[in-house]
Amino acid sequence: MTKRMLTLISLSFFLTSCSTLQSITSAKSPTWPWKDKPSHPCPTPDSTSACKDIDALNAYIKAVEFCKEVHDYYDNGGSMAKNAKFGIGLLGTISGAIMAPISTGSAQTAYAGFSGAANGMQTSFEESFSSSFNLSKVIAVADAGSSAIERYKKTATEANTKNSEKVILAIGIAYECSVAPNRADKAMINALSNP
């Protein structure tokens, strides 16, 4: 009976760990789209050449994709925190409710101690990685991206807008998305320091 119980517990731990690890590793840090071409975003051999229609379209696509990556990065961070908290809680429950009662001596004390520590970890983990704080970053990125895209549409559809100006506007979309999480941090700090 005890071996079966240990096997089930080990399997539960393994599955929970895999799920948590997958969430942690899936949150890939976004890469700036123009990292390789900092001086001239249009892919022309001659930096004095004017940007073409395709350059403006490609810049817009890169900017929107970058905003989506930033959004997903912070969105995955919130699910990571929830999964990690669930994993810690599951291990604490198994340790305190199953392992401690079937163990004896110092092993029983160790399992009970781990269960209590896991409860404490859950509380501090929630305080450190608050889902609502992470959600404010996700919303900030979404709002910044939407506003920048609307500005792009308004300006880019004017007849006299040059393709180079459209490229600059597209880079502005990506920039707005990249700094939006910092603005959310600043707002949170201001709210905490000025109750």
C-alpha positions as a Markdown table, in Angstrom:
| # | Residue | x | y | z |
|---|---|---|---|---|
| 1 | Met | 0.0 | 0.0 | 0.0 |
| 2 | Thr | 2.8 | 2.5 | 0.9 |
| 3 | Lys | 4.7 | 1.8 | -2.3 |
| 4 | Arg | 1.6 | 2.5 | -4.4 |
| 5 | Met | 1.0 | 5.7 | -2.4 |
| 6 | Leu | 4.6 | 6.8 | -3.0 |
| 7 | Thr | 4.3 | 6.0 | -6.7 |
| 8 | Leu | 1.1 | 8.1 | -7.0 |
| 9 | Ile | 2.7 | 11.0 | -5.1 |
| 10 | Ser | 5.8 | 10.9 | -7.2 |
| 11 | Leu | 3.7 | 10.9 | -10.4 |
| 12 | Ser | 1.7 | 13.9 | -9.1 |
| 13 | Phe | 4.8 | 15.7 | -8.3 |
| 14 | Phe | 6.3 | 14.9 | -11.7 |
| 15 | Leu | 3.3 | 16.1 | -13.6 |
| 16 | Thr | 3.0 | 19.3 | -11.6 |
| 17 | Ser | 6.7 | 20.1 | -12.0 |
| 18 | Cys | 6.5 | 19.5 | -15.8 |
| 19 | Ser | 3.5 | 21.9 | -16.1 |
| 20 | Thr | 5.1 | 24.6 | -14.0 |
| 21 | Leu | 8.5 | 24.2 | -15.8 |
| 22 | Gln | 6.8 | 24.5 | -19.2 |
| 23 | Ser | 5.0 | 27.7 | -18.2 |
| 24 | Ile | 8.3 | 29.2 | -16.9 |
| 25 | Thr | 10.2 | 28.3 | -20.0 |
| 26 | Ser | 7.5 | 29.3 | -22.5 |
| 27 | Ala | 7.7 | 33.0 | -21.3 |
| 28 | Lys | 10.3 | 34.0 | -23.9 |
| 29 | Ser | 11.8 | 37.5 | -23.7 |
| 30 | Pro | 10.8 | 39.6 | -26.7 |
| 31 | Thr | 13.6 | 40.7 | -29.1 |
| 32 | Trp | 13.6 | 44.1 | -30.6 |
| 33 | Pro | 12.7 | 43.7 | -34.3 |
| 34 | Trp | 15.4 | 46.1 | -35.6 |
| 35 | Lys | 18.2 | 44.9 | -33.4 |
| 36 | Asp | 20.3 | 43.9 | -36.5 |
| 37 | Lys | 19.6 | 47.2 | -38.4 |
| 38 | Pro | 19.9 | 50.0 | -35.9 |
| 39 | Ser | 20.9 | 52.8 | -38.3 |
| 40 | His | 18.5 | 52.1 | -41.2 |
| 41 | Pro | 15.4 | 50.0 | -40.7 |
| 42 | Cys | 14.7 | 49.7 | -44.5 |
| 43 | Pro | 16.5 | 46.7 | -45.9 |
| 44 | Thr | 18.3 | 48.6 | -48.7 |
| 45 | Pro | 22.0 | 48.3 | -49.6 |
| 46 | Asp | 22.3 | 52.1 | -49.7 |
| 47 | Ser | 21.3 | 54.0 | -46.6 |
| 48 | Thr | 20.3 | 57.0 | -48.7 |
| 49 | Ser | 17.6 | 55.1 | -50.6 |
| 50 | Ala | 14.0 | 55.9 | -49.7 |
| 51 | Cys | 11.9 | 53.3 | -48.0 |
| 52 | Lys | 9.6 | 51.4 | -50.3 |
| 53 | Asp | 6.0 | 50.3 | -49.7 |
| 54 | Ile | 7.1 | 46.8 | -48.7 |
| 55 | Asp | 9.5 | 48.3 | -46.2 |
| 56 | Ala | 6.7 | 50.2 | -44.5 |
| 57 | Leu | 4.5 | 47.2 | -44.5 |
| 58 | Asn | 7.2 | 44.9 | -43.1 |
| 59 | Ala | 8.0 | 47.5 | -40.4 |
| 60 | Tyr | 4.4 | 47.6 | -39.4 |
| 61 | Ile | 4.1 | 43.8 | -39.2 |
| 62 | Lys | 7.3 | 43.6 | -37.2 |
| 63 | Ala | 6.0 | 46.2 | -34.7 |
| 64 | Val | 2.7 | 44.5 | -34.2 |
| 65 | Glu | 4.4 | 41.1 | -33.8 |
| 66 | Phe | 6.7 | 42.6 | -31.2 |
| 67 | Cys | 3.8 | 44.1 | -29.3 |
| 68 | Lys | 2.2 | 40.7 | -29.3 |
| 69 | Glu | 5.4 | 39.1 | -28.0 |
| 70 | Val | 5.6 | 41.7 | -25.2 |
| 71 | His | 2.0 | 41.1 | -24.3 |
| 72 | Asp | 2.4 | 37.3 | -24.3 |
| 73 | Tyr | 5.6 | 37.6 | -22.2 |
| 74 | Tyr | 3.7 | 39.3 | -19.4 |
| 75 | Asp | 0.6 | 37.2 | -19.9 |
| 76 | Asn | 2.6 | 34.0 | -19.5 |
| 77 | Gly | 4.2 | 35.5 | -16.4 |
| 78 | Gly | 0.9 | 35.6 | -14.7 |
| 79 | Ser | 0.1 | 32.0 | -15.5 |
| 80 | Met | 3.6 | 31.0 | -14.4 |
| 81 | Ala | 2.9 | 32.5 | -10.9 |
| 82 | Lys | -0.4 | 30.7 | -10.6 |
| 83 | Asn | 1.1 | 27.3 | -11.7 |
| 84 | Ala | 4.0 | 27.7 | -9.4 |
| 85 | Lys | 1.7 | 28.6 | -6.5 |
| 86 | Phe | -0.4 | 25.5 | -7.3 |
| 87 | Gly | 2.7 | 23.3 | -7.4 |
| 88 | Ile | 3.9 | 24.5 | -4.1 |
| 89 | Gly | 0.5 | 24.0 | -2.5 |
| 90 | Leu | 0.2 | 20.5 | -3.9 |
| 91 | Leu | 3.6 | 19.5 | -2.6 |
| 92 | Gly | 2.7 | 21.0 | 0.8 |
| 93 | Thr | -0.6 | 19.2 | 0.9 |
| 94 | Ile | 0.9 | 15.8 | -0.1 |
| 95 | Ser | 3.7 | 16.2 | 2.5 |
| 96 | Gly | 1.4 | 17.2 | 5.3 |
| 97 | Ala | -1.8 | 15.2 | 4.6 |
| 98 | Ile | -0.3 | 12.0 | 3.2 |
| 99 | Met | 3.4 | 11.6 | 3.9 |
| 100 | Ala | 3.6 | 12.9 | 7.5 |
| 101 | Pro | 0.8 | 10.5 | 8.8 |
| 102 | Ile | 2.3 | 7.4 | 7.2 |
| 103 | Ser | 5.9 | 8.2 | 8.3 |
| 104 | Thr | 7.5 | 7.9 | 11.7 |
| 105 | Gly | 10.2 | 9.7 | 13.7 |
| 106 | Ser | 12.3 | 12.4 | 12.1 |
| 107 | Ala | 10.8 | 11.7 | 8.6 |
| 108 | Gln | 7.3 | 12.5 | 10.0 |
| 109 | Thr | 8.7 | 15.8 | 11.5 |
| 110 | Ala | 10.4 | 16.6 | 8.2 |
| 111 | Tyr | 7.2 | 16.1 | 6.1 |
| 112 | Ala | 5.1 | 18.1 | 8.6 |
| 113 | Gly | 7.8 | 20.9 | 8.6 |
| 114 | Phe | 7.9 | 20.9 | 4.8 |
| 115 | Ser | 4.1 | 21.2 | 4.7 |
| 116 | Gly | 4.2 | 24.3 | 6.9 |
| 117 | Ala | 7.0 | 25.8 | 4.9 |
| 118 | Ala | 5.1 | 25.3 | 1.7 |
| 119 | Asn | 2.1 | 27.2 | 3.1 |
| 120 | Gly | 4.5 | 30.1 | 4.0 |
| 121 | Met | 6.0 | 30.0 | 0.6 |
| 122 | Gln | 2.6 | 30.2 | -1.1 |
| 123 | Thr | 1.8 | 33.4 | 0.8 |
| 124 | Ser | 5.2 | 35.1 | 0.0 |
| 125 | Phe | 5.1 | 33.8 | -3.6 |
| 126 | Glu | 1.7 | 35.5 | -4.0 |
| 127 | Glu | 2.9 | 38.7 | -2.6 |
| 128 | Ser | 6.0 | 38.7 | -4.8 |
| 129 | Phe | 4.3 | 37.8 | -8.0 |
| 130 | Ser | 0.9 | 39.3 | -7.7 |
| 131 | Ser | -1.4 | 38.3 | -10.6 |
| 132 | Ser | -3.1 | 41.7 | -10.5 |
| 133 | Phe | 0.3 | 43.5 | -10.7 |
| 134 | Asn | 1.2 | 41.4 | -13.7 |
| 135 | Leu | -2.2 | 42.0 | -15.2 |
| 136 | Ser | -1.6 | 45.7 | -15.0 |
| 137 | Lys | 1.4 | 45.2 | -17.2 |
| 138 | Val | -0.5 | 43.1 | -19.7 |
| 139 | Ile | -3.2 | 45.8 | -19.9 |
| 140 | Ala | -0.6 | 48.6 | -20.2 |
| 141 | Val | 1.0 | 46.8 | -23.2 |
| 142 | Ala | -2.4 | 46.2 | -24.8 |
| 143 | Asp | -3.4 | 49.9 | -24.4 |
| 144 | Ala | -0.1 | 51.3 | -25.6 |
| 145 | Gly | -0.2 | 49.0 | -28.7 |
| 146 | Ser | -3.8 | 49.9 | -29.5 |
| 147 | Ser | -3.1 | 53.7 | -29.2 |
| 148 | Ala | 0.1 | 53.5 | -31.2 |
| 149 | Ile | -1.6 | 51.5 | -34.0 |
| 150 | Glu | -4.5 | 54.0 | -34.1 |
| 151 | Arg | -2.0 | 56.8 | -34.5 |
| 152 | Tyr | -0.2 | 54.9 | -37.2 |
| 153 | Lys | -3.5 | 54.2 | -39.1 |
| 154 | Lys | -4.5 | 57.9 | -38.9 |
| 155 | Thr | -1.1 | 59.2 | -40.2 |
| 156 | Ala | -0.2 | 56.4 | -42.6 |
| 157 | Thr | -3.4 | 56.7 | -44.6 |
| 158 | Glu | -2.8 | 60.4 | -45.4 |
| 159 | Ala | -1.8 | 60.8 | -49.1 |
| 160 | Asn | 1.4 | 62.7 | -48.5 |
| 161 | Thr | 2.9 | 60.3 | -45.8 |
| 162 | Lys | 6.3 | 59.0 | -47.0 |
| 163 | Asn | 7.2 | 55.4 | -46.5 |
| 164 | Ser | 10.1 | 56.4 | -44.3 |
| 165 | Glu | 7.6 | 58.2 | -42.0 |
| 166 | Lys | 5.5 | 55.0 | -41.9 |
| 167 | Val | 8.5 | 53.0 | -40.9 |
| 168 | Ile | 9.3 | 55.5 | -38.1 |
| 169 | Leu | 5.7 | 55.3 | -37.0 |
| 170 | Ala | 5.9 | 51.5 | -36.9 |
| 171 | Ile | 9.0 | 51.7 | -34.8 |
| 172 | Gly | 7.1 | 54.0 | -32.5 |
| 173 | Ile | 4.4 | 51.3 | -32.1 |
| 174 | Ala | 7.1 | 48.8 | -30.9 |
| 175 | Tyr | 8.7 | 51.4 | -28.6 |
| 176 | Glu | 5.3 | 52.2 | -27.0 |
| 177 | Cys | 4.8 | 48.5 | -26.3 |
| 178 | Ser | 8.3 | 48.0 | -24.9 |
| 179 | Val | 8.1 | 50.8 | -22.4 |
| 180 | Ala | 4.4 | 50.2 | -21.3 |
| 181 | Pro | 5.3 | 47.7 | -18.6 |
| 182 | Asn | 7.7 | 50.3 | -17.0 |
| 183 | Arg | 4.9 | 52.8 | -16.9 |
| 184 | Ala | 2.7 | 50.2 | -15.1 |
| 185 | Asp | 5.6 | 49.7 | -12.6 |
| 186 | Lys | 5.8 | 53.5 | -12.1 |
| 187 | Ala | 2.1 | 53.8 | -11.5 |
| 188 | Met | 2.2 | 51.0 | -9.0 |
| 189 | Ile | 5.1 | 52.5 | -7.1 |
| 190 | Asn | 3.4 | 55.9 | -7.1 |
| 191 | Ala | 0.2 | 54.3 | -5.8 |
| 192 | Leu | 2.1 | 52.5 | -3.0 |
| 193 | Ser | 4.2 | 55.5 | -2.0 |
| 194 | Asn | 1.2 | 58.0 | -2.1 |
| 195 | Pro | -1.7 | 56.1 | -0.4 |
